[in-house]
Coordinates of C-alpha atoms in Angstrom, one line a residue:
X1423 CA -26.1 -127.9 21.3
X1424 CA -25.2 -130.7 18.6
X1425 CA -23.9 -132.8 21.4
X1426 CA -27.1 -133.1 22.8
X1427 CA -28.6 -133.4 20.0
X1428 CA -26.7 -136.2 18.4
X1429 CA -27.1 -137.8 22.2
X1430 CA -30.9 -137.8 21.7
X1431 CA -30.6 -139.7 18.7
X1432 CA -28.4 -142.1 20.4
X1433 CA -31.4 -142.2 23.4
X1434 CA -33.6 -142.6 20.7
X1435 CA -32.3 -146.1 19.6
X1436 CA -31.6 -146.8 23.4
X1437 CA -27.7 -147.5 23.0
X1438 CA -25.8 -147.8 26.3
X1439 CA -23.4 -145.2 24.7
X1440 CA -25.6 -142.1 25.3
X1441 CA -24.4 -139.8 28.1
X1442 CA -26.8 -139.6 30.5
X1443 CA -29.5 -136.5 31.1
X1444 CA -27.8 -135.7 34.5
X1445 CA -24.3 -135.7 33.4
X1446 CA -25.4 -133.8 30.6
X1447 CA -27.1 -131.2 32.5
X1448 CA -23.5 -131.1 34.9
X1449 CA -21.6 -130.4 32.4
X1450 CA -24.0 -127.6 30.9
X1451 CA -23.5 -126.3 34.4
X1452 CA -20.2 -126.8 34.9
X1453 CA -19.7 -124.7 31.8
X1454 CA -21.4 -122.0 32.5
X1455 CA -20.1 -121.7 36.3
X1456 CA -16.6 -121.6 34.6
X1457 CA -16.8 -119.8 31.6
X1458 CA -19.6 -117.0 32.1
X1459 CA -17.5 -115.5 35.4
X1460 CA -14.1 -115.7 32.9
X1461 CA -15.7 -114.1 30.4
X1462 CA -17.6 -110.9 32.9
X1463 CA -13.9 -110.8 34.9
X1464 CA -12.2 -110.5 31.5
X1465 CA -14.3 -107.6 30.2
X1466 CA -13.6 -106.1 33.7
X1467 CA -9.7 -106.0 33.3
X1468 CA -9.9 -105.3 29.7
X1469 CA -12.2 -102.2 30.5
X1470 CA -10.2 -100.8 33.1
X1471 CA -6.9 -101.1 30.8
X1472 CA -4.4 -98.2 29.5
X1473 CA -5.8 -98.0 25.7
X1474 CA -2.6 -99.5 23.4
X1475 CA -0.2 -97.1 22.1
X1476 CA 1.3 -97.5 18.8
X1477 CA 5.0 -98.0 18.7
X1478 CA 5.9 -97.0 15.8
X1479 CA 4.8 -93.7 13.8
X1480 CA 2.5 -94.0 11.3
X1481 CA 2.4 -92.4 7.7
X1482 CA -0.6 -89.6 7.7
X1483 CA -0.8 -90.2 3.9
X1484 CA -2.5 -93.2 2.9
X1485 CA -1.1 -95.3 0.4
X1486 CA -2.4 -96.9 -2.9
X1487 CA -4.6 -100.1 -2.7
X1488 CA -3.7 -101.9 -6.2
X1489 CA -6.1 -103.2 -8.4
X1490 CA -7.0 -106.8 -7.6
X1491 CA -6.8 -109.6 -10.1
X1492 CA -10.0 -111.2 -11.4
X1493 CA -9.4 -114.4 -9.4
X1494 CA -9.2 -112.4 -6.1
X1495 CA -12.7 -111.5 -6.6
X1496 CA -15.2 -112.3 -3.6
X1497 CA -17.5 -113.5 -6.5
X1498 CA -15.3 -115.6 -8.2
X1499 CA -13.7 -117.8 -4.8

């Protein structure tokens, strides 16, 4: 999206460094024919997949989250 959107401000001042429309539109294309199936054939493998099992045993008990300092604060940083 901001590349073709910086490229229409380099059509708008007519440079002969703008990528042309067609290629544009390719590699729109091209990008989609690659990574849309990737992305559908991962899911399918990733679905279909033994769920993980921990190899080590875990504590039951949870343990104590210290306090945090006042410059760890989410409204500080």
């Amino acid at each position: 999206g901001i590349c073709f959107v910086l490229n229409c401000f380099i059509w708008g001042k007519h440079s002969s460094g703008a990528v042309p429309f067609p290629t544009m539109v390719a590699l729109l294309c091209m990008w989609f024919g690659i990574s849309l199936p990737l992305v559908y054939l991962g899911y399918y493998f990733g679905f279909r997949k033994q769920p993980y099992d921990n190899p080590v045993r875990t504590n039951q008990i949870p343990r104590q989250i210290p306090e945090q300092r006042w410059y760890m604060n989410k409204f500080v940083g």
